[in-house]
Every structure is written in structure tokens, then in C-alpha cells.
Coordinates of C-alpha atoms in Angstrom, one line a residue:
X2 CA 25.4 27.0 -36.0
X3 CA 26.6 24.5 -33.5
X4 CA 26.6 25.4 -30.0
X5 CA 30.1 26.0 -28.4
X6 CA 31.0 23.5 -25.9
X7 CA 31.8 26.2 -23.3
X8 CA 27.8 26.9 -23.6
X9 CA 26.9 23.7 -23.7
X10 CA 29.2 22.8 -20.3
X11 CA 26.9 25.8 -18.9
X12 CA 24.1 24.7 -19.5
X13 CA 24.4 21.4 -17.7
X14 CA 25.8 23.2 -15.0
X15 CA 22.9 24.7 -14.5
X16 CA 20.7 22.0 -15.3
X17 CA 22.8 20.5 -12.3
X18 CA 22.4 23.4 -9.9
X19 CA 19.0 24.2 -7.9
X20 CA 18.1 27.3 -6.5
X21 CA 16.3 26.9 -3.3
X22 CA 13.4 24.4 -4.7
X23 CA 10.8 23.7 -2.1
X24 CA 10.6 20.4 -3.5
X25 CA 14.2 19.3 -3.4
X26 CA 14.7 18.0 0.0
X27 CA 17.4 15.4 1.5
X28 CA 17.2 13.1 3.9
X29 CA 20.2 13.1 6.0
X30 CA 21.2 10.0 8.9
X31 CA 23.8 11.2 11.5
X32 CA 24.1 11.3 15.4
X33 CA 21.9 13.9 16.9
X34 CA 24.6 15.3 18.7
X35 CA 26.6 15.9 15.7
X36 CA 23.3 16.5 13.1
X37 CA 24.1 20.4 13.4
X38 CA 27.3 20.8 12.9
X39 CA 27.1 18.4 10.1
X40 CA 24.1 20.8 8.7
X41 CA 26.9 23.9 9.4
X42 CA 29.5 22.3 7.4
X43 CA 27.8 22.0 3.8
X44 CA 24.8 24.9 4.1
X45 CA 22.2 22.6 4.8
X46 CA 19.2 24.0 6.9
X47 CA 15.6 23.6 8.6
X48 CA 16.9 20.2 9.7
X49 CA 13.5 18.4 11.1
X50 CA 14.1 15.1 13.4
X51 CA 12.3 11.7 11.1
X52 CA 13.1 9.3 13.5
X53 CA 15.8 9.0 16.4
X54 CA 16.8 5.5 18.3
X55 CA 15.7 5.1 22.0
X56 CA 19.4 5.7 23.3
X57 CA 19.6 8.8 20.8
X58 CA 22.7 7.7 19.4
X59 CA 21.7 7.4 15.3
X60 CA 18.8 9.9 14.1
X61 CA 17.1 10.6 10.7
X62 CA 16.5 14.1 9.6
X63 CA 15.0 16.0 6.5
X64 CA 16.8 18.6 5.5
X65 CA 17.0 21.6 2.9
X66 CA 20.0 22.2 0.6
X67 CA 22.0 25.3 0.4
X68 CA 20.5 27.7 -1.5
X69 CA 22.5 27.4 -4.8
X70 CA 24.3 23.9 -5.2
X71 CA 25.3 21.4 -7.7
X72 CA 23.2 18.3 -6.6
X73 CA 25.7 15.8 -7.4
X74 CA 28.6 17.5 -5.7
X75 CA 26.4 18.6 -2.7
X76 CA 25.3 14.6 -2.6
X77 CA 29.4 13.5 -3.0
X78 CA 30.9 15.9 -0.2
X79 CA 27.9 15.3 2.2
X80 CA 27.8 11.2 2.0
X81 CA 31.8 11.8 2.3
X82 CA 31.4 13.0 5.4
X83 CA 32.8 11.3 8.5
X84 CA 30.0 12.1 11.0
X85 CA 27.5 11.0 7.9
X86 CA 25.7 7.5 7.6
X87 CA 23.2 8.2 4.7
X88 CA 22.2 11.0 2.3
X89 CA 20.2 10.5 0.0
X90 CA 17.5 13.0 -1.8
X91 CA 13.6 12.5 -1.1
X92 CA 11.9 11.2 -3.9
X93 CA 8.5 10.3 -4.6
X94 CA 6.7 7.0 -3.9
X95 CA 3.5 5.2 -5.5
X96 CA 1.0 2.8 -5.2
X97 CA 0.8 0.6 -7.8
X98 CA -2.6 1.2 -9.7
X99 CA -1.1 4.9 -9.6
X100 CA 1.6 3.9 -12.4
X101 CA 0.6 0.6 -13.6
X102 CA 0.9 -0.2 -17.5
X103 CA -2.5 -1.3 -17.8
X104 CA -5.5 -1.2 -16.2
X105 CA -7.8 -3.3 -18.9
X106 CA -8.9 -6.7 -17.0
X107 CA -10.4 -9.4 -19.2
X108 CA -11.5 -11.5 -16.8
X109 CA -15.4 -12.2 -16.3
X110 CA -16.8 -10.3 -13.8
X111 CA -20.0 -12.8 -12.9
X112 CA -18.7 -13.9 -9.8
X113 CA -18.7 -9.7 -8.4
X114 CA -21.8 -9.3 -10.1
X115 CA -23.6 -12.1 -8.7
X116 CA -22.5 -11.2 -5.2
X117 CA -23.6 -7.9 -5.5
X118 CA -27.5 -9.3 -6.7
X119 CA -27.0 -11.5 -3.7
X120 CA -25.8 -9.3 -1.0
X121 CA -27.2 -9.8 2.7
X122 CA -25.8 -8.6 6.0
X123 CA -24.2 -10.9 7.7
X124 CA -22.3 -11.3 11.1
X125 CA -18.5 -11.8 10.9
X126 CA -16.3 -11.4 14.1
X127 CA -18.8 -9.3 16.0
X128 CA -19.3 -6.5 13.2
X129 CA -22.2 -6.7 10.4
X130 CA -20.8 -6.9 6.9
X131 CA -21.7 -7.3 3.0
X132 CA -22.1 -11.4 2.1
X133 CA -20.2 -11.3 -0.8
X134 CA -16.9 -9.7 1.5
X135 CA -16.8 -12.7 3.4
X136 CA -18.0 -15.0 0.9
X137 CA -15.9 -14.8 -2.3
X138 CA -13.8 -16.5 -4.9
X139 CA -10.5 -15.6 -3.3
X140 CA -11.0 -17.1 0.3
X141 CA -11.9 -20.3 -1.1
X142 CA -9.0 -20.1 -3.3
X143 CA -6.5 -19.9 -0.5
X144 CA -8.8 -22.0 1.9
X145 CA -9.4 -19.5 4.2
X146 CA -12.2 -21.2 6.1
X147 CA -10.5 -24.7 6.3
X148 CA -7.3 -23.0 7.8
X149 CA -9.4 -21.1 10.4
X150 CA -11.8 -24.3 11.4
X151 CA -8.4 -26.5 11.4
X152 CA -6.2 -24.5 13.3
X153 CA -8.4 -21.9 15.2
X154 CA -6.1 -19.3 14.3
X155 CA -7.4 -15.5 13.9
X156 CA -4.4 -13.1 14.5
X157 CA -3.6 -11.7 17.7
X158 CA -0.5 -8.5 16.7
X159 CA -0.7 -5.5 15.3
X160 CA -0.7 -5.4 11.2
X161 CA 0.9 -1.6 10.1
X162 CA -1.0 -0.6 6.6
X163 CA 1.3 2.0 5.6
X164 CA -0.7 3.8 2.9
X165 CA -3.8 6.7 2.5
X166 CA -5.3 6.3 6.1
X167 CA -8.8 4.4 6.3
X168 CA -12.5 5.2 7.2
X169 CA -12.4 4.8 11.3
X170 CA -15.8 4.4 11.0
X171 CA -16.2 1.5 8.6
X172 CA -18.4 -1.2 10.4
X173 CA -16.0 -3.9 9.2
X174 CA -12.6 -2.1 10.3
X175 CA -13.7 -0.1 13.2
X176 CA -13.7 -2.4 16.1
X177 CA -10.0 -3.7 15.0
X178 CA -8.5 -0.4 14.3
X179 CA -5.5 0.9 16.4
X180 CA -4.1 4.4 16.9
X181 CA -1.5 5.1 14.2
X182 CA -0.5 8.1 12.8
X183 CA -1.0 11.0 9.7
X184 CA 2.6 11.5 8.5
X185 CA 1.3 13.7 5.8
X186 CA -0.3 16.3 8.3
X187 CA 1.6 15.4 11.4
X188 CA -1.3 14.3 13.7
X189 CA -1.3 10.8 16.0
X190 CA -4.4 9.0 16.2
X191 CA -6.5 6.7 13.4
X192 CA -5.6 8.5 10.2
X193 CA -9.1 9.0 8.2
X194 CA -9.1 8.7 4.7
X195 CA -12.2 11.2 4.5
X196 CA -10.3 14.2 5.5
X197 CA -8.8 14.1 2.4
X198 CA -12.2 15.1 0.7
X199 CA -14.1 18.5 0.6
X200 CA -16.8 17.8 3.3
X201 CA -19.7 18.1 0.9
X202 CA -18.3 15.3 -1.0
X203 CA -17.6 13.4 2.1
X204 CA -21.2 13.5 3.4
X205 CA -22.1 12.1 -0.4
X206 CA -20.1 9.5 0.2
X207 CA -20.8 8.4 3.5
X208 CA -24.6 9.6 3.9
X209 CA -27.4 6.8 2.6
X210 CA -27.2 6.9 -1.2
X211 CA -31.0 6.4 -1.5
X212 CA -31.3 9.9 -0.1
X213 CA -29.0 11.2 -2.8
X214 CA -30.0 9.6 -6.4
X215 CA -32.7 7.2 -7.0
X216 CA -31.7 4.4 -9.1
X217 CA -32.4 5.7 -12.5
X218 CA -29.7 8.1 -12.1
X219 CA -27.1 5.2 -12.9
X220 CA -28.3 5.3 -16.4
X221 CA -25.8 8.2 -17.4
X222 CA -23.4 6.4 -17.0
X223 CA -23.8 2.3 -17.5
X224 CA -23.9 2.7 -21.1
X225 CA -20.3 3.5 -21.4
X226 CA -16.9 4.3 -19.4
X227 CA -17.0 5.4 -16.1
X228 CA -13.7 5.9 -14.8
X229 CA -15.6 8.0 -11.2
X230 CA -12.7 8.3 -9.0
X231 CA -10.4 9.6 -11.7
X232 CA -7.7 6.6 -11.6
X233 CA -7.3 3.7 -14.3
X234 CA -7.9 1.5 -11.4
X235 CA -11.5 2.7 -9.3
X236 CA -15.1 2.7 -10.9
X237 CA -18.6 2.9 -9.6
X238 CA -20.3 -0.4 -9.6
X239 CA -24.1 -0.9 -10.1
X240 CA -25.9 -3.9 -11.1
X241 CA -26.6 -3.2 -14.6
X242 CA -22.9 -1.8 -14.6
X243 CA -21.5 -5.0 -16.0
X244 CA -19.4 -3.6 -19.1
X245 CA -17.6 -1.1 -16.4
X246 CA -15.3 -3.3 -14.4
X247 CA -14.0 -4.8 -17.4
X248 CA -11.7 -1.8 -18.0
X249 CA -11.3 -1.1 -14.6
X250 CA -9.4 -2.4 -11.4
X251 CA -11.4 -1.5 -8.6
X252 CA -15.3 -1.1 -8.3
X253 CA -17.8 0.4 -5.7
X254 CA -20.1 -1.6 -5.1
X255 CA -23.6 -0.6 -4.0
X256 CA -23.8 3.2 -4.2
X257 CA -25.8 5.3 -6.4
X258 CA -23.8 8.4 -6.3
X259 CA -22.0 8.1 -10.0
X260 CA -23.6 11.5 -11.2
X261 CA -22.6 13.3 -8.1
X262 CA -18.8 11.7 -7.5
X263 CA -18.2 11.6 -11.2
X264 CA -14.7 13.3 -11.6
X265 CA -14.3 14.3 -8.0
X266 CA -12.8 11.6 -5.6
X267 CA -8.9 11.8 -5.7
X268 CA -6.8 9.2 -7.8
X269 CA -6.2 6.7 -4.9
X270 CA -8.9 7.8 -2.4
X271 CA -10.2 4.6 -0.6
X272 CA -6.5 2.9 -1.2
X273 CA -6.2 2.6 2.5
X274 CA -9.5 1.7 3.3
X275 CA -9.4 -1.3 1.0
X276 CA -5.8 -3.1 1.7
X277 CA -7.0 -2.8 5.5
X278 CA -10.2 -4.5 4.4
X279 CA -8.2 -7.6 3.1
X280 CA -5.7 -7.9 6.2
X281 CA -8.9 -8.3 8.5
X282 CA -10.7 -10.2 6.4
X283 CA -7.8 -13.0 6.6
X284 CA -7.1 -12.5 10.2
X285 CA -10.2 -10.9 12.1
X286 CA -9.1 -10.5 15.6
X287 CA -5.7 -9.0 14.7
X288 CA -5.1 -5.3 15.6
X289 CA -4.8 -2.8 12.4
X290 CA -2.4 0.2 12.5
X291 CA -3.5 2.4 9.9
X292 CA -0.5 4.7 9.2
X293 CA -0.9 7.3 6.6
X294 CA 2.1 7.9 4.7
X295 CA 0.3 8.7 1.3
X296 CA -1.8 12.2 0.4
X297 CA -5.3 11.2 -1.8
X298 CA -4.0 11.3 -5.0
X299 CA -1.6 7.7 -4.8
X300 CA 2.1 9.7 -4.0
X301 CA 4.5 10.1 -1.3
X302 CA 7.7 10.4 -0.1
X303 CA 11.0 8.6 0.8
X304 CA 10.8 10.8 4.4
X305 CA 7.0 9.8 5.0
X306 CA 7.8 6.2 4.2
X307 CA 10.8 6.0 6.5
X308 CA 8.6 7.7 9.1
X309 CA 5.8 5.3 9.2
X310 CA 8.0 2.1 9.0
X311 CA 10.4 2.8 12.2
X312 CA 6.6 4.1 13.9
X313 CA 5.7 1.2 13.3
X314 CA 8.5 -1.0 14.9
X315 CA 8.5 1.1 17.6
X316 CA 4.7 0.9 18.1
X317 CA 4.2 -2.5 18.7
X318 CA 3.3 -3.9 14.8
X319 CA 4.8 -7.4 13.9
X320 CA 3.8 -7.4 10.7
X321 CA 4.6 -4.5 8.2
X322 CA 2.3 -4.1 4.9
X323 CA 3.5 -2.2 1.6
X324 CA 1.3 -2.0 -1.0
X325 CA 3.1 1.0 -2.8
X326 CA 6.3 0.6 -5.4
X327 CA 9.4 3.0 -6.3
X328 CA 11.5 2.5 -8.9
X329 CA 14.7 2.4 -7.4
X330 CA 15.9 1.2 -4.0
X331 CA 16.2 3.6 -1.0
X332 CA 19.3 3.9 1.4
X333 CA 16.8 4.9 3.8
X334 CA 13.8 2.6 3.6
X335 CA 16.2 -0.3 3.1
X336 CA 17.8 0.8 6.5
X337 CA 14.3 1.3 7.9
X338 CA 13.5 -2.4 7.2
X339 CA 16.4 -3.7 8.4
X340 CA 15.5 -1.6 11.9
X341 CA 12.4 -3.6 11.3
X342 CA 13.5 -7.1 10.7
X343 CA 16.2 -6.6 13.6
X344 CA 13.1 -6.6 15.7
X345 CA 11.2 -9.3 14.4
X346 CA 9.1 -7.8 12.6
X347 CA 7.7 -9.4 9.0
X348 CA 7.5 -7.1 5.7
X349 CA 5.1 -7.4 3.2
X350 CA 5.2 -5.8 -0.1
X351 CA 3.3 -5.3 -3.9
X352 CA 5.4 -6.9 -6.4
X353 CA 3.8 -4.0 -8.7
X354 CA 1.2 -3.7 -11.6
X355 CA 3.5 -3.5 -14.8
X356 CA 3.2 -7.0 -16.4
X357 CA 7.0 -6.5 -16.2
X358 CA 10.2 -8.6 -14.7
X359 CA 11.7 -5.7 -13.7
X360 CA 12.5 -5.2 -10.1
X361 CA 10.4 -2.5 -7.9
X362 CA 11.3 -1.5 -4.5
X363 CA 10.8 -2.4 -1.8
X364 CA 9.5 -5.4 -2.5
X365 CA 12.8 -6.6 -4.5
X366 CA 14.7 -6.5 -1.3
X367 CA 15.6 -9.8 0.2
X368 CA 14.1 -9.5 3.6
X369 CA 10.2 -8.6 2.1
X370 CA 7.7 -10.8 1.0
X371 CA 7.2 -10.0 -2.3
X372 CA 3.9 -10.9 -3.8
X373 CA 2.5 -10.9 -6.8
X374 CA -1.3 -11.3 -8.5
X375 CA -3.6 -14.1 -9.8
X376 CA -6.5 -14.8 -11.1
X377 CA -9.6 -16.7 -9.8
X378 CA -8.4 -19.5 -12.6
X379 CA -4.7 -19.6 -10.6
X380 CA -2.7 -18.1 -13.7
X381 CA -0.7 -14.7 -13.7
X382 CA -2.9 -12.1 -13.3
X383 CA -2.1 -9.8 -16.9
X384 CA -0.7 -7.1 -15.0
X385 CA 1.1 -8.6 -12.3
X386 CA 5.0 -8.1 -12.7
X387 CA 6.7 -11.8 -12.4
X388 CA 9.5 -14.1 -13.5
X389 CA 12.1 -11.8 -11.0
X390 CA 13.2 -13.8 -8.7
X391 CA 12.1 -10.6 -6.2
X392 CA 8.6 -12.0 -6.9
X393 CA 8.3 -14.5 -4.3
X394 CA 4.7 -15.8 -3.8
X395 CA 1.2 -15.2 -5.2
X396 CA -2.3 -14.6 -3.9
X397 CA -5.6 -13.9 -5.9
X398 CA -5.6 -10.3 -6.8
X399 CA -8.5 -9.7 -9.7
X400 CA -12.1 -9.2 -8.2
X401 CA -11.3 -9.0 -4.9
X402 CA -14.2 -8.0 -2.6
X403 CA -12.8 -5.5 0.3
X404 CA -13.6 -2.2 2.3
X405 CA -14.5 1.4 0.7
X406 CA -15.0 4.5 2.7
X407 CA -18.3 5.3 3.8
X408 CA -19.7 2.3 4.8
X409 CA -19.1 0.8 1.1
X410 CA -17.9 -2.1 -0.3
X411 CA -15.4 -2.3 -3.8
X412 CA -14.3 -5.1 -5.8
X413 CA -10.5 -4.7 -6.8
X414 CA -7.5 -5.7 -8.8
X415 CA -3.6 -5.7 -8.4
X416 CA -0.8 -6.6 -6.3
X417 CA -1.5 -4.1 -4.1
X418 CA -4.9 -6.4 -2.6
X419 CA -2.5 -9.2 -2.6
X420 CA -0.1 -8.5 -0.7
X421 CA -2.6 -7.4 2.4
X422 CA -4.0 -11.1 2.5
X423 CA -0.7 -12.8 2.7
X424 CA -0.2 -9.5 5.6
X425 CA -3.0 -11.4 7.2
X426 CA -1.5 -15.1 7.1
X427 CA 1.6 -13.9 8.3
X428 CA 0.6 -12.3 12.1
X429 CA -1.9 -16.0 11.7
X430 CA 1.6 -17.8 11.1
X431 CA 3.0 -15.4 14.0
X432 CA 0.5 -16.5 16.1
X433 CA 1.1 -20.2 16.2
X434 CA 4.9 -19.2 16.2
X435 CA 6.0 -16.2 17.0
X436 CA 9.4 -17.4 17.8
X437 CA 9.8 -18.7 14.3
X438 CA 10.6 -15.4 12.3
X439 CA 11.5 -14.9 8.7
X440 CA 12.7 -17.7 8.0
X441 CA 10.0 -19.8 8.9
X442 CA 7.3 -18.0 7.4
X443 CA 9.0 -18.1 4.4
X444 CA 9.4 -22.1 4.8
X445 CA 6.1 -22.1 5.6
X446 CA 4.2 -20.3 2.5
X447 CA 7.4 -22.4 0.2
X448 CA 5.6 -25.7 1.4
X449 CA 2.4 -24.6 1.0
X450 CA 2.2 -23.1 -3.1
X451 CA 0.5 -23.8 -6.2
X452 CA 3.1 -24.0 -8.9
X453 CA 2.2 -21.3 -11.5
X454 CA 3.7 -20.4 -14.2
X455 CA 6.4 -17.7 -14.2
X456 CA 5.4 -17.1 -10.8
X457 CA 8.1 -17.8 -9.3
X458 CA 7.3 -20.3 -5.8
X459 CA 3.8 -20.0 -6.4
X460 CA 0.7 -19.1 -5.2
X461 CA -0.2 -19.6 -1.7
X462 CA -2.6 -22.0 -0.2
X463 CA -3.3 -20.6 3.4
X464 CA -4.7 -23.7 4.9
X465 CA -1.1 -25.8 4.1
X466 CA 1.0 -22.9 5.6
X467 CA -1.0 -23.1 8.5
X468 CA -0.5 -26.1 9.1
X469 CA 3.0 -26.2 8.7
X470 CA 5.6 -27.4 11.8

């Protein structure tokens, strides 16, 4: 028997109306002085302050819906309101390994292999780090060295890494490292990636592997998949591990600990650590602002997003990096970057990881660098989304060498270790002009690509931008 339409009607009505959810939260932009009477007026409640301006006169605020609603006509009569600017639901936000289409790589890996059978300590700004960070494919690709010996530039601002935290204690990051903040436990200071682990695993992670497995213990797991940090895009790397990173994105290098770790780490733990790693490595004296907007496992929110981009601004950062993707735009991050580009301040964003042409936010929005992935032989990277016009440059993104917690090293692949890099050119391009703006950076990475195909203006040369008046 069909069902009557009457029933049907009903059941979309409920469908449509939510009973209290702990999850279902909005994200409401009024005055503060009228931000409770607005909450009065349509049941909203628990109203906790985002972000408000200096002269108090605009605010952001999350709030909880009535206990029984219809979400669209809740949304309608709110936005409708005359004391209202935004209102918009919280949704949930991702970096791009979390989501992307696929992780299988087919480029070689002998270049990350022979680095790690050649690694040495070397000096690099004042702090000791692995050879084969500061000595890889990718720098030479974008001419990292010639830039720096021509122009003497190394990045005096502050670079906001909105994403999992970092490890404060990193030898490579530590010395560089500003106070930011923990949006997702509500705590100022440097935001450390290994809270986010039980402490056992932690002190695996970050004590001398020698002392933990010999080895011989890699055997288990070199003869086939090892997917250790339960993602499509991390995997532990050893030596004879060469069959790994060929299905993976992102490999530790030097540790021993794959029996130990196998299954345990979060899906995006180290995220942080690593896209911090790449902004240093292109500008070394520049400050890093670790803000930590994402939980362990690669998701977080519209209100921890807008949270850590108007922190930001209003901590000092001239350059903004994004390596995370939504779907669809939102009212309030694209209001939250405008804040930011009203103060001169440069955004940086993942074009995404879905071999796709379809948009993804925020890097689709006109005022954000949007970059996208190559390989070490300058072609689209596989996974790299391109062809949209919202894909504005390209850097190397396959195989790149950068920071793990724990005093570890990973090799890595997507847009996501892009977009930190050109992060890094941009406070160098600040640097020489600070006066310059959006505008000009942009004229100045446009004069300075590699045409590649379906990559919209290219990929970037860093020693021609540089260099550009």
C-alpha cells in the first residue's frame, strides 16, 4: 500500500525538526548589545562570545537552537531578523588527506629513500636538523636557495598554521614558534599536538626508538601494507620499506616503532606538525603561530575556524595558512577573511586532494591563494583538484620532506604541504614589500610560473617572485 501523503508530509516534518541535538549548533553575528535579546526573540540559548571587534560594536557568537524547531524556518526567521548579520549552522571542516579520493601515489619514491640512507645532522638557522629536510627535490624545484642567496630574504612576520597544533618541542620548529592558541580545548599558549595522544603512546613516540624496537622489528610489517597512523594518507617509513609509500601520502621517516604505533595514532595526528615544518623551511626566521582549530582525527568546525582566523588578525600574523577544505562556502569564514584581508593580511589555502575541478572552500574564494600539487617532474600531481579557475598556482606537493612529532621527520603528499611553502614565500614577498598587498603578491607569483597543464597559472618558481619589482 502506498503511503498517504498526509504521512508522508509528517515524516519530513520531522525529518526537518531537531530535538535539542548536542551537535546542532548555530553560529549567530549580531551587536553585543543586542545578542540577547536577539537570543530571547527565537528560543535560542547558551549564547558563547567567538569573537567581538575592538569597539564592541559587531560580535560572533555560537549558539543552541530552541529545543524543538524546524531548522529551515528557525534559519529563515532568524537571518530575517533586523538586529541579525549572519546565521548560519556549524558544520564540520576537513583536511584534505581526511576526504581525499585517492591516496595511491605512483610516483618513485628513490629520491625519499635515498635521503633517508643518507641522512646527517646538519645546521640550518641555528637549530640541528635531518639532511634530507633541507636538502630535497622540492627546494630545488622552486629555487629556494638561489632566492635566499639573491635576495637575502628569510621572513621576518608571523605565519598562522591554522590546523592540529604542533610538537613545541621539535628541534626544527621550536625556536620559531609563537604563542597561539587551542580552540578545541580553550587554552592560550603553543598548542601541542601530543596532548592529543594517551601518554604512553606519546612517550613511544617521542622517546629514542632504539630503546623501543630493535630493527628487526620492522619486518612485520615491510612485506605488505602498513597504513600505522590509521589515515589513507600517513605510514611508517623504514629503509627496506620501499613498497609502503607507494600507496601512501605521508611517511615517517626514521622510527622503529611500527609494531608498537600500528593502529593507534589518530587519523591526522602530526598534520600540524608537518605544514609548520614546510612554512619554516621556506622562510626560517619568520615567526610561526600554531593555532589549533582541528581535534586529532582531521575534523573541525565552522565556529573553531572562525575563531582562529580573526585570532589571528588580531594577533599580529600577516600571513594566514589553510591547509583544510569544506565543501561549501561559509557566511562566516568568508566574513572572517574579509576581516583578514581588511588588515592586510595574505590567505593561503589547499586547493584539495580530489583529482576534481570542483570548487572547495575556502580556497575558491577570490581573496585566497589557492594552490594546488605537483610532482617532482612539474606535472599535476594525480590527486590534486585543478582546471577551476579557484586553482590559482602550484608548488611540489608528492614526497615532500617536513616535520613529525617527536623529534621525527615524514615524507608527504597533497595540497595541503603545498600550500604552507607558498605560506612561506608570501611573509618572504612581505618582507621586501610589505606595502604591496594582495595584489602584488599575486603579480608577483603570476610572473614568476611554470606553465603546466590544467594548472591553471602555474607552478611557482620562488627565486623569479622574489625578484620581482
Amino acid at each position: 500500500m502506498r503511503p498517504h501523503k498526509t504521512t508522508l508530509f509528517a515524516v519530513l516534518l520531522l525529518l526537518l525538526t531537531c530535538y535539542g541535538s548536542a551537535q546542532t549548533q548555530y553560529l549567530l553575528t549580531t551587536s553585543p548589545s543586542a545578542v540577547q535579546d536577539v537570543c530571547s526573540r527565537h528560543g535560542l540559548t547558551g549564547a558563547s562570545t567567538v569573537w567581538t571587534n575592538n569597539s564592541s560594536t559587531i560580535g560572533v557568537y555560537l549558539v543552541n537552537p530552541p529545543s524543538s524547531y524546524v531548522a529551515p524556518t528557525l534559519e529563515s526567521e532568524v537571518s530575517s531578523d533586523v538586529e541579525v548579520v549572519q546565521f548560519e549552522r556549524d558544520q564540520q571542516v576537513n583536511v584534505p588527506e581526511l576526504t581525499a579520493a585517492s591516496a595511491t601515489v605512483a610516483q618513485s619514491t628513490t629520491a625519499v629513500l635515498d635521503g633517508v640512507a643518507k641522512r646527517t645532522v646538519v645546521s640550518f638557522f641555528g637549530s640541528n636538523v635531518a639532511s634530507y629536510y633541507v636538502q630535497q627535490p622540492a627546494l630545488t624545484i622552486l629555487r629556494v636557495a638561489e632566492a635566499r642567496s639573491a635576495t637575502g630574504l628569510t621572513g621576518v612576520g608571523i605565519v598562522a598554521v591554522i590546523d592540529t597544533g604542533v610538537d613545541p618541542n621539535h628541534p626544527a620548529l621550536a625556536s620559531v614558534l609563537t604563542p597561539g592558541y587551542d580552540f578545541t580545548r580553550n587554552v592560550a599558549g603553543i598548542p601541542n599536538e601530543l596532548n592529543d595522544l594517551d601518554p604512553a603512546v606519546a612517550a613511544i613516540l617521542t622517546q629514542s626508538t632504539t630503546a623501543v624496537l630493535d630493527s628487526n622489528t620492522i619486518a612485520h610489517a615491510a612485506g605488505g601494507v602498513l597504513p600505522i597512523l590509521q589515515q589513507s594518507t600517513t605510514a611508517v617509513l623504514d629503509q627496506s620499506t620501499t613498497a609502503v609509500l607507494d600507496q601512501s601520502t605521508t611517511a615517517v621517516l626514521d622510527q622503529s616503532t611500527t609494531a608498537v604505533l600500528d593502529g593507534v595514532l589518530p587519523k591526522a595526528f602530526g598534520h600540524g606538525t608537518m605544514t609548520a615544518g614546510l612554512v619554516h623551511l621556506i622562510a626560517p626566521t619568520a615567526r610561526i603561530m600554531p593555532l589549533k582549530a582541528f581535534f586529532a582525527d582531521g575534523t573541525s568546525d565552522v565556529a573553531n575556524i572562525v575563531s582562529a582566523i580573526y585570532y589571528a588578525v588580531d594577533h599580529g600574523a600577516s600571513v594566514i595558512n589553510m591547509s583544510f577544505e569544506m565543501p561549501a562556502p561559509s557566511p562566516g569564514i568568508r566574513a572572517a577573511l574579509n576581516y583578514a584581508q581588511n588588515h592586510n593580511v595574505t590567505l593561503v589555502a589547499a586547493a584539495g586532494n580530489d583529482s576534481s575541478t570542483s570548487a572547495v572552500w575556502p580556497a575558491a574564494l577570490s581573496n585566497v591563494l589557492s594552490i594546488g600539487s605537483t610532482s617532482n617532474s612539474d606535472v599535476r600531481s594525480s590527486f590534486s583538484n585543478y582546471g577551476s579557475p579557484d586553482v590559482v598556482f602550484a608548488a611540489p606537493g608528492e614526497a615532500i620532506v617536513t616535520t613529525y612529532p617527536g623529534n621525527h621527520y615524514a615524507a608527504a603528499w597533497g595540497t595541503s604541504f603545498s600550500a604552507p611553502m607558498v605560506a612561506g614565500a608570501v611573509v618572504l614577498l612581505q618582507q621586501k614589500n610589505y606595502q604591496g598587498g594582495f595584489s602584488w603578491i599575486m603579480n608577483a607569483f603570476d610572473k614568476s610560473t611554470v606553465q603546466v597543464p590544467s594548472m591553471n597559472r602555474g607552478r611557482v618558481d620562488f627565486y623569479k617572485a622574489l625578484l620581482y619589482q
